[in-house]
Amino acid sequence: MSASTVSVRPITASEHRAHLEQYPQASFLQLPAWAEVKKEWTAEYLGWFRDSALVGSALVLHRPTPVVKYTLAYIPEGPVFNWESEDFNEFLKPMIAHLKKNRVFMIKMGAPLIRRVWKAADVRKALSQGSAALISELPEASASARADFVAASLRANGWRKEEAGEDFTVGQPEFQARIPLKDDDGAQLDVDGVLAQMNQNARRETRKAASGPLDVTVGSYEDIERFHTLYRETAERDNFTGRPQSYFETMFTALNNHKPGTCTVYVASHEGVDLAAAVRVHSGEGAWYVYGASSAVERKLFAPKALMHRMISDSVAEGCSFLDQGGVSGTLSKEHHLAGLTLFKTTLGCDVVQTVGEWDLTLNKFFTTAYEFYMKKRGK
């Protein structure tokens, strides 16, 4: 075995967790605790070894097919290794061989690299003026030649990626909204510095909400019910299918068993009435606003923005690099139904980050075709 060759073998959840500690930029979706949340999947932990040294790891989630013993293998925001300097193809080859040997019909992988970043002010200006049809047409604030090379290499080696469309699809969105909590030189911003990235109205409303009569609290396990009451109201109002309360209870318990403070429930109330609630996840250098909910009453108190101010304050205090606000569409068309979401998030100071995206590799054509047919039919 040459010095550059790596091998793959199963490792324990504890070994994977220890390896993640070397990568504070890794997503919480790679935490073993996340596998406890996704109960409909079976977890496997893989380790990459150079001689006896563990140099890479991954949480692999397996989804079985009915009757036959084949699985879809999903690696969210992974594998975790040094994608910038390692020969990633040498890392992927033994992983592919291992998964194929263990009856995986398709691999879905979200390589954890950022391709481009667009500043919030530039995106909201283009959206308001109608000066571009797509975010990708705008001049970017930064771009990664390495990420472009990884994407080109994956495609050349048979991996496929669904091109980012105007609407969200299954999996992690390719375009994500993130509030920077550090400046371009990597120095931690204070709360005022973060708020300065918002547009004038959002900044004024956020400060007003934070200094107003609202009571903003960090909740405990018992407060998940308060969150879920508002969440159900929001789901009915916005016409989406929400998750059961048990899902959030499992998430809160599993993530905080990993490390206290990983999952936080925030509630904003006024005179004993809950007006807004949110769930935030903190792991390493990142923070994610994963779920939010609000009441239709007392809108002028700007309760969701009071929660935003508290989340920003806590994330800055924890030394986070960003506060992720979820996905946005790649379109800048004013007529698109997701245009308002993009405008709202960029008014809050969210830059738009384009990731390498999620890639698929077929290992068994028959079962992959059947799976894709099923997913298309389910999406209709």
PDB file of C-alpha atoms in Angstrom, residues 119-345:
ATOM      1  CA  LYS A 119     -23.699  39.242  -0.810  1.00  0.00           C
ATOM      2  CA  ALA A 120     -27.149  39.892   0.616  1.00  0.00           C
ATOM      3  CA  ALA A 121     -27.266  43.500  -0.565  1.00  0.00           C
ATOM      4  CA  ASP A 122     -26.429  42.527  -4.155  1.00  0.00           C
ATOM      5  CA  VAL A 123     -29.079  39.793  -4.298  1.00  0.00           C
ATOM      6  CA  ARG A 124     -31.889  41.896  -2.841  1.00  0.00           C
ATOM      7  CA  LYS A 125     -30.987  44.814  -5.138  1.00  0.00           C
ATOM      8  CA  ALA A 126     -31.094  42.566  -8.224  1.00  0.00           C
ATOM      9  CA  LEU A 127     -34.353  40.998  -7.067  1.00  0.00           C
ATOM     10  CA  SER A 128     -35.982  44.381  -6.460  1.00  0.00           C
ATOM     11  CA  GLN A 129     -34.788  45.836  -9.769  1.00  0.00           C
ATOM     12  CA  GLY A 130     -35.404  42.738 -11.867  1.00  0.00           C
ATOM     13  CA  SER A 131     -31.904  43.088 -13.332  1.00  0.00           C
ATOM     14  CA  ALA A 132     -31.165  39.336 -13.503  1.00  0.00           C
ATOM     15  CA  ALA A 133     -33.128  36.135 -14.021  1.00  0.00           C
ATOM     16  CA  LEU A 134     -30.906  33.890 -11.893  1.00  0.00           C
ATOM     17  CA  ILE A 135     -28.665  34.386  -8.875  1.00  0.00           C
ATOM     18  CA  SER A 136     -25.850  32.706 -10.820  1.00  0.00           C
ATOM     19  CA  GLU A 137     -25.901  35.626 -13.299  1.00  0.00           C
ATOM     20  CA  LEU A 138     -24.773  38.059 -10.602  1.00  0.00           C
ATOM     21  CA  PRO A 139     -21.114  38.825  -9.882  1.00  0.00           C
ATOM     22  CA  GLU A 140     -20.172  36.684  -6.898  1.00  0.00           C
ATOM     23  CA  ALA A 141     -18.359  37.903  -3.796  1.00  0.00           C
ATOM     24  CA  SER A 142     -16.229  34.760  -3.779  1.00  0.00           C
ATOM     25  CA  ALA A 143     -15.798  31.591  -5.812  1.00  0.00           C
ATOM     26  CA  SER A 144     -13.945  28.327  -5.249  1.00  0.00           C
ATOM     27  CA  ALA A 145     -11.945  26.828  -8.107  1.00  0.00           C
ATOM     28  CA  ARG A 146     -11.491  23.699  -5.990  1.00  0.00           C
ATOM     29  CA  ALA A 147     -15.244  23.213  -5.608  1.00  0.00           C
ATOM     30  CA  ASP A 148     -15.699  23.638  -9.361  1.00  0.00           C
ATOM     31  CA  PHE A 149     -12.979  21.036  -9.934  1.00  0.00           C
ATOM     32  CA  VAL A 150     -14.648  18.591  -7.535  1.00  0.00           C
ATOM     33  CA  ALA A 151     -17.989  19.015  -9.313  1.00  0.00           C
ATOM     34  CA  ALA A 152     -16.417  18.486 -12.750  1.00  0.00           C
ATOM     35  CA  SER A 153     -14.528  15.430 -11.531  1.00  0.00           C
ATOM     36  CA  LEU A 154     -17.628  13.865  -9.985  1.00  0.00           C
ATOM     37  CA  ARG A 155     -19.497  14.280 -13.252  1.00  0.00           C
ATOM     38  CA  ALA A 156     -16.601  12.803 -15.229  1.00  0.00           C
ATOM     39  CA  ASN A 157     -16.631   9.762 -12.935  1.00  0.00           C
ATOM     40  CA  GLY A 158     -20.303   8.958 -13.456  1.00  0.00           C
ATOM     41  CA  TRP A 159     -21.921  10.906 -10.615  1.00  0.00           C
ATOM     42  CA  ARG A 160     -25.108  12.759 -11.534  1.00  0.00           C
ATOM     43  CA  LYS A 161     -26.618  15.882 -10.033  1.00  0.00           C
ATOM     44  CA  GLU A 162     -30.058  17.295 -10.584  1.00  0.00           C
ATOM     45  CA  GLU A 163     -29.485  20.849 -11.726  1.00  0.00           C
ATOM     46  CA  ALA A 164     -30.791  23.414  -9.280  1.00  0.00           C
ATOM     47  CA  GLY A 165     -34.223  24.500 -10.457  1.00  0.00           C
ATOM     48  CA  GLU A 166     -36.535  27.253  -9.344  1.00  0.00           C
ATOM     49  CA  ASP A 167     -38.284  25.085  -6.739  1.00  0.00           C
ATOM     50  CA  PHE A 168     -36.967  23.036  -3.843  1.00  0.00           C
ATOM     51  CA  THR A 169     -36.470  19.306  -4.333  1.00  0.00           C
ATOM     52  CA  VAL A 170     -35.868  16.381  -1.957  1.00  0.00           C
ATOM     53  CA  GLY A 171     -32.647  16.716   0.027  1.00  0.00           C
ATOM     54  CA  GLN A 172     -30.542  19.703   0.988  1.00  0.00           C
ATOM     55  CA  PRO A 173     -30.991  22.831  -1.185  1.00  0.00           C
ATOM     56  CA  GLU A 174     -28.051  23.849  -3.352  1.00  0.00           C
ATOM     57  CA  PHE A 175     -28.627  27.554  -2.677  1.00  0.00           C
ATOM     58  CA  GLN A 176     -28.662  28.420   1.028  1.00  0.00           C
ATOM     59  CA  ALA A 177     -29.190  31.656   2.960  1.00  0.00           C
ATOM     60  CA  ARG A 178     -26.612  32.376   5.651  1.00  0.00           C
ATOM     61  CA  ILE A 179     -26.102  35.383   7.901  1.00  0.00           C
ATOM     62  CA  PRO A 180     -22.326  35.915   8.211  1.00  0.00           C
ATOM     63  CA  LEU A 181     -21.203  36.238  11.820  1.00  0.00           C
ATOM     64  CA  LYS A 182     -17.564  36.899  10.911  1.00  0.00           C
ATOM     65  CA  ASP A 183     -16.110  39.492   8.566  1.00  0.00           C
ATOM     66  CA  ASP A 184     -14.198  38.747   5.362  1.00  0.00           C
ATOM     67  CA  ASP A 185     -10.957  38.427   7.354  1.00  0.00           C
ATOM     68  CA  GLY A 186     -12.466  35.877   9.740  1.00  0.00           C
ATOM     69  CA  ALA A 187     -12.850  38.219  12.732  1.00  0.00           C
ATOM     70  CA  GLN A 188     -15.944  37.724  14.881  1.00  0.00           C
ATOM     71  CA  LEU A 189     -18.581  40.405  14.389  1.00  0.00           C
ATOM     72  CA  ASP A 190     -20.499  41.808  17.330  1.00  0.00           C
ATOM     73  CA  VAL A 191     -24.301  41.887  17.235  1.00  0.00           C
ATOM     74  CA  ASP A 192     -24.382  45.431  15.842  1.00  0.00           C
ATOM     75  CA  GLY A 193     -21.988  44.376  13.096  1.00  0.00           C
ATOM     76  CA  VAL A 194     -24.302  41.514  12.150  1.00  0.00           C
ATOM     77  CA  LEU A 195     -27.371  43.742  12.192  1.00  0.00           C
ATOM     78  CA  ALA A 196     -25.580  46.222   9.928  1.00  0.00           C
ATOM     79  CA  GLN A 197     -25.857  43.665   7.117  1.00  0.00           C
ATOM     80  CA  MET A 198     -29.655  43.861   7.236  1.00  0.00           C
ATOM     81  CA  ASN A 199     -31.593  46.407   5.237  1.00  0.00           C
ATOM     82  CA  GLN A 200     -32.741  49.481   7.123  1.00  0.00           C
ATOM     83  CA  ASN A 201     -36.303  48.326   7.859  1.00  0.00           C
ATOM     84  CA  ALA A 202     -35.297  44.844   9.032  1.00  0.00           C
ATOM     85  CA  ARG A 203     -32.581  46.304  11.252  1.00  0.00           C
ATOM     86  CA  ARG A 204     -34.995  48.820  12.790  1.00  0.00           C
ATOM     87  CA  GLU A 205     -37.680  46.179  13.383  1.00  0.00           C
ATOM     88  CA  THR A 206     -35.196  43.720  14.874  1.00  0.00           C
ATOM     89  CA  ARG A 207     -33.832  46.277  17.306  1.00  0.00           C
ATOM     90  CA  LYS A 208     -37.351  47.417  18.193  1.00  0.00           C
ATOM     91  CA  ALA A 209     -38.437  43.829  18.843  1.00  0.00           C
ATOM     92  CA  ALA A 210     -35.380  43.098  20.993  1.00  0.00           C
ATOM     93  CA  SER A 211     -35.915  46.188  23.168  1.00  0.00           C
ATOM     94  CA  GLY A 212     -39.707  45.984  23.299  1.00  0.00           C
ATOM     95  CA  PRO A 213     -42.169  44.378  25.693  1.00  0.00           C
ATOM     96  CA  LEU A 214     -41.626  40.812  24.485  1.00  0.00           C
ATOM     97  CA  ASP A 215     -40.348  38.121  26.824  1.00  0.00           C
ATOM     98  CA  VAL A 216     -37.821  35.959  24.928  1.00  0.00           C
ATOM     99  CA  THR A 217     -36.853  32.754  26.693  1.00  0.00           C
ATOM    100  CA  VAL A 218     -34.690  29.728  25.992  1.00  0.00           C
ATOM    101  CA  GLY A 219     -37.010  26.799  26.556  1.00  0.00           C
ATOM    102  CA  SER A 220     -36.533  23.310  27.931  1.00  0.00           C
ATOM    103  CA  TYR A 221     -37.890  19.957  26.779  1.00  0.00           C
ATOM    104  CA  GLU A 222     -41.261  20.863  28.302  1.00  0.00           C
ATOM    105  CA  ASP A 223     -41.469  23.964  26.069  1.00  0.00           C
ATOM    106  CA  ILE A 224     -41.464  21.910  22.866  1.00  0.00           C
ATOM    107  CA  GLU A 225     -45.219  21.678  23.255  1.00  0.00           C
ATOM    108  CA  ARG A 226     -45.421  25.498  23.185  1.00  0.00           C
ATOM    109  CA  PHE A 227     -43.331  25.532  20.018  1.00  0.00           C
ATOM    110  CA  HIS A 228     -45.433  22.832  18.424  1.00  0.00           C
ATOM    111  CA  THR A 229     -48.701  24.631  19.157  1.00  0.00           C
ATOM    112  CA  LEU A 230     -47.459  27.618  17.150  1.00  0.00           C
ATOM    113  CA  TYR A 231     -45.944  25.299  14.552  1.00  0.00           C
ATOM    114  CA  ARG A 232     -49.320  23.636  13.937  1.00  0.00           C
ATOM    115  CA  GLU A 233     -50.945  27.044  13.590  1.00  0.00           C
ATOM    116  CA  THR A 234     -48.272  28.084  11.091  1.00  0.00           C
ATOM    117  CA  ALA A 235     -48.681  24.854   9.100  1.00  0.00           C
ATOM    118  CA  GLU A 236     -52.434  25.371   8.825  1.00  0.00           C
ATOM    119  CA  ARG A 237     -52.046  29.024   7.872  1.00  0.00           C
ATOM    120  CA  ASP A 238     -49.295  28.431   5.286  1.00  0.00           C
ATOM    121  CA  ASN A 239     -50.761  25.153   4.002  1.00  0.00           C
ATOM    122  CA  PHE A 240     -47.907  22.731   4.594  1.00  0.00           C
ATOM    123  CA  THR A 241     -47.758  19.342   6.284  1.00  0.00           C
ATOM    124  CA  GLY A 242     -45.989  19.693   9.606  1.00  0.00           C
ATOM    125  CA  ARG A 243     -44.055  17.163  11.644  1.00  0.00           C
ATOM    126  CA  PRO A 244     -45.498  15.613  14.818  1.00  0.00           C
ATOM    127  CA  GLN A 245     -44.447  16.884  18.224  1.00  0.00           C
ATOM    128  CA  SER A 246     -42.619  13.612  18.874  1.00  0.00           C
ATOM    129  CA  TYR A 247     -40.159  14.439  16.063  1.00  0.00           C
ATOM    130  CA  PHE A 248     -39.049  17.635  17.810  1.00  0.00           C
ATOM    131  CA  GLU A 249     -38.897  15.890  21.173  1.00  0.00           C
ATOM    132  CA  THR A 250     -36.592  13.255  19.677  1.00  0.00           C
ATOM    133  CA  MET A 251     -34.456  15.926  18.002  1.00  0.00           C
ATOM    134  CA  PHE A 252     -34.127  17.953  21.197  1.00  0.00           C
ATOM    135  CA  THR A 253     -33.233  14.905  23.300  1.00  0.00           C
ATOM    136  CA  ALA A 254     -30.802  13.282  20.849  1.00  0.00           C
ATOM    137  CA  LEU A 255     -28.861  16.431  19.977  1.00  0.00           C
ATOM    138  CA  ASN A 256     -28.587  17.633  23.557  1.00  0.00           C
ATOM    139  CA  ASN A 257     -27.522  14.185  24.738  1.00  0.00           C
ATOM    140  CA  HIS A 258     -24.657  14.588  22.256  1.00  0.00           C
ATOM    141  CA  LYS A 259     -23.768  17.943  23.825  1.00  0.00           C
ATOM    142  CA  PRO A 260     -25.962  20.209  25.961  1.00  0.00           C
ATOM    143  CA  GLY A 261     -26.938  23.338  24.055  1.00  0.00           C
ATOM    144  CA  THR A 262     -26.740  21.733  20.612  1.00  0.00           C
ATOM    145  CA  CYS A 263     -30.503  22.114  20.136  1.00  0.00           C
ATOM    146  CA  THR A 264     -32.278  25.170  21.530  1.00  0.00           C
ATOM    147  CA  VAL A 265     -35.954  26.100  21.633  1.00  0.00           C
ATOM    148  CA  TYR A 266     -36.731  29.827  21.735  1.00  0.00           C
ATOM    149  CA  VAL A 267     -40.129  31.302  22.607  1.00  0.00           C
ATOM    150  CA  ALA A 268     -41.241  34.944  22.381  1.00  0.00           C
ATOM    151  CA  SER A 269     -44.340  35.842  24.367  1.00  0.00           C
ATOM    152  CA  HIS A 270     -46.287  38.924  25.405  1.00  0.00           C
ATOM    153  CA  GLU A 271     -48.424  39.115  28.510  1.00  0.00           C
ATOM    154  CA  GLY A 272     -48.453  35.333  28.770  1.00  0.00           C
ATOM    155  CA  VAL A 273     -49.364  34.714  25.118  1.00  0.00           C
ATOM    156  CA  ASP A 274     -46.835  32.906  22.896  1.00  0.00           C
ATOM    157  CA  LEU A 275     -46.318  34.817  19.631  1.00  0.00           C
ATOM    158  CA  ALA A 276     -43.315  33.112  18.019  1.00  0.00           C
ATOM    159  CA  ALA A 277     -41.040  30.124  18.550  1.00  0.00           C
ATOM    160  CA  ALA A 278     -38.016  28.656  16.849  1.00  0.00           C
ATOM    161  CA  VAL A 279     -35.600  25.735  16.971  1.00  0.00           C
ATOM    162  CA  ARG A 280     -31.876  26.367  16.472  1.00  0.00           C
ATOM    163  CA  VAL A 281     -29.039  23.851  16.181  1.00  0.00           C
ATOM    164  CA  HIS A 282     -25.437  24.732  17.057  1.00  0.00           C
ATOM    165  CA  SER A 283     -22.518  22.501  16.145  1.00  0.00           C
ATOM    166  CA  GLY A 284     -18.873  23.485  15.779  1.00  0.00           C
ATOM    167  CA  GLU A 285     -18.577  26.785  13.935  1.00  0.00           C
ATOM    168  CA  GLY A 286     -22.118  26.717  12.557  1.00  0.00           C
ATOM    169  CA  ALA A 287     -25.608  27.588  13.734  1.00  0.00           C
ATOM    170  CA  TRP A 288     -28.799  26.650  11.919  1.00  0.00           C
ATOM    171  CA  TYR A 289     -32.277  28.114  12.302  1.00  0.00           C
ATOM    172  CA  VAL A 290     -34.032  24.861  11.437  1.00  0.00           C
ATOM    173  CA  TYR A 291     -37.704  25.498  12.294  1.00  0.00           C
ATOM    174  CA  GLY A 292     -39.773  28.570  13.035  1.00  0.00           C
ATOM    175  CA  ALA A 293     -43.389  29.272  13.899  1.00  0.00           C
ATOM    176  CA  SER A 294     -45.482  32.339  14.686  1.00  0.00           C
ATOM    177  CA  SER A 295     -48.941  33.506  15.647  1.00  0.00           C
ATOM    178  CA  ALA A 296     -51.129  35.685  13.444  1.00  0.00           C
ATOM    179  CA  VAL A 297     -51.779  38.141  16.280  1.00  0.00           C
ATOM    180  CA  GLU A 298     -49.733  41.093  17.566  1.00  0.00           C
ATOM    181  CA  ARG A 299     -47.700  41.249  14.358  1.00  0.00           C
ATOM    182  CA  LYS A 300     -46.519  44.807  15.127  1.00  0.00           C
ATOM    183  CA  LEU A 301     -44.437  43.472  18.010  1.00  0.00           C
ATOM    184  CA  PHE A 302     -42.219  41.635  15.463  1.00  0.00           C
ATOM    185  CA  ALA A 303     -41.875  38.553  17.653  1.00  0.00           C
ATOM    186  CA  PRO A 304     -39.984  36.461  15.021  1.00  0.00           C
ATOM    187  CA  LYS A 305     -37.383  39.229  14.756  1.00  0.00           C
ATOM    188  CA  ALA A 306     -36.966  39.253  18.529  1.00  0.00           C
ATOM    189  CA  LEU A 307     -36.105  35.560  18.274  1.00  0.00           C
ATOM    190  CA  MET A 308     -33.716  36.334  15.432  1.00  0.00           C
ATOM    191  CA  HIS A 309     -31.919  38.909  17.576  1.00  0.00           C
ATOM    192  CA  ARG A 310     -31.546  36.376  20.397  1.00  0.00           C
ATOM    193  CA  MET A 311     -30.292  33.661  18.022  1.00  0.00           C
ATOM    194  CA  ILE A 312     -27.752  36.054  16.532  1.00  0.00           C
ATOM    195  CA  SER A 313     -26.587  37.097  20.007  1.00  0.00           C
ATOM    196  CA  ASP A 314     -26.192  33.501  21.171  1.00  0.00           C
ATOM    197  CA  SER A 315     -24.467  32.390  17.956  1.00  0.00           C
ATOM    198  CA  VAL A 316     -21.986  35.284  18.134  1.00  0.00           C
ATOM    199  CA  ALA A 317     -21.247  34.461  21.777  1.00  0.00           C
ATOM    200  CA  GLU A 318     -20.566  30.842  20.773  1.00  0.00           C
ATOM    201  CA  GLY A 319     -18.059  31.954  18.131  1.00  0.00           C
ATOM    202  CA  CYS A 320     -20.086  30.739  15.167  1.00  0.00           C
ATOM    203  CA  SER A 321     -19.151  31.728  11.623  1.00  0.00           C
ATOM    204  CA  PHE A 322     -22.703  31.812  10.287  1.00  0.00           C
ATOM    205  CA  LEU A 323     -26.371  31.472  11.149  1.00  0.00           C
ATOM    206  CA  ASP A 324     -28.000  29.390   8.431  1.00  0.00           C
ATOM    207  CA  GLN A 325     -31.574  30.314   7.476  1.00  0.00           C
ATOM    208  CA  GLY A 326     -32.303  27.436   5.087  1.00  0.00           C
ATOM    209  CA  GLY A 327     -32.689  27.261   1.344  1.00  0.00           C
ATOM    210  CA  VAL A 328     -33.615  29.807  -1.296  1.00  0.00           C
ATOM    211  CA  SER A 329     -34.518  29.458  -4.949  1.00  0.00           C
ATOM    212  CA  GLY A 330     -31.896  30.012  -7.635  1.00  0.00           C
ATOM    213  CA  THR A 331     -34.310  32.307  -9.506  1.00  0.00           C
ATOM    214  CA  LEU A 332     -34.575  36.085  -9.203  1.00  0.00           C
ATOM    215  CA  SER A 333     -37.869  36.332 -11.056  1.00  0.00           C
ATOM    216  CA  LYS A 334     -40.241  38.610  -9.131  1.00  0.00           C
ATOM    217  CA  GLU A 335     -43.159  36.487 -10.312  1.00  0.00           C
ATOM    218  CA  HIS A 336     -41.844  33.255  -8.820  1.00  0.00           C
ATOM    219  CA  HIS A 337     -43.622  32.087  -5.686  1.00  0.00           C
ATOM    220  CA  LEU A 338     -40.317  31.785  -3.793  1.00  0.00           C
ATOM    221  CA  ALA A 339     -39.119  35.284  -4.689  1.00  0.00           C
ATOM    222  CA  GLY A 340     -40.619  36.728  -1.505  1.00  0.00           C
ATOM    223  CA  LEU A 341     -38.697  34.219   0.599  1.00  0.00           C
ATOM    224  CA  THR A 342     -35.406  35.201  -1.037  1.00  0.00           C
ATOM    225  CA  LEU A 343     -36.146  38.896  -0.542  1.00  0.00           C
ATOM    226  CA  PHE A 344     -37.115  38.344   3.102  1.00  0.00           C
ATOM    227  CA  LYS A 345     -33.958  36.386   3.926  1.00  0.00           C
TER     228      LYS A 345
END
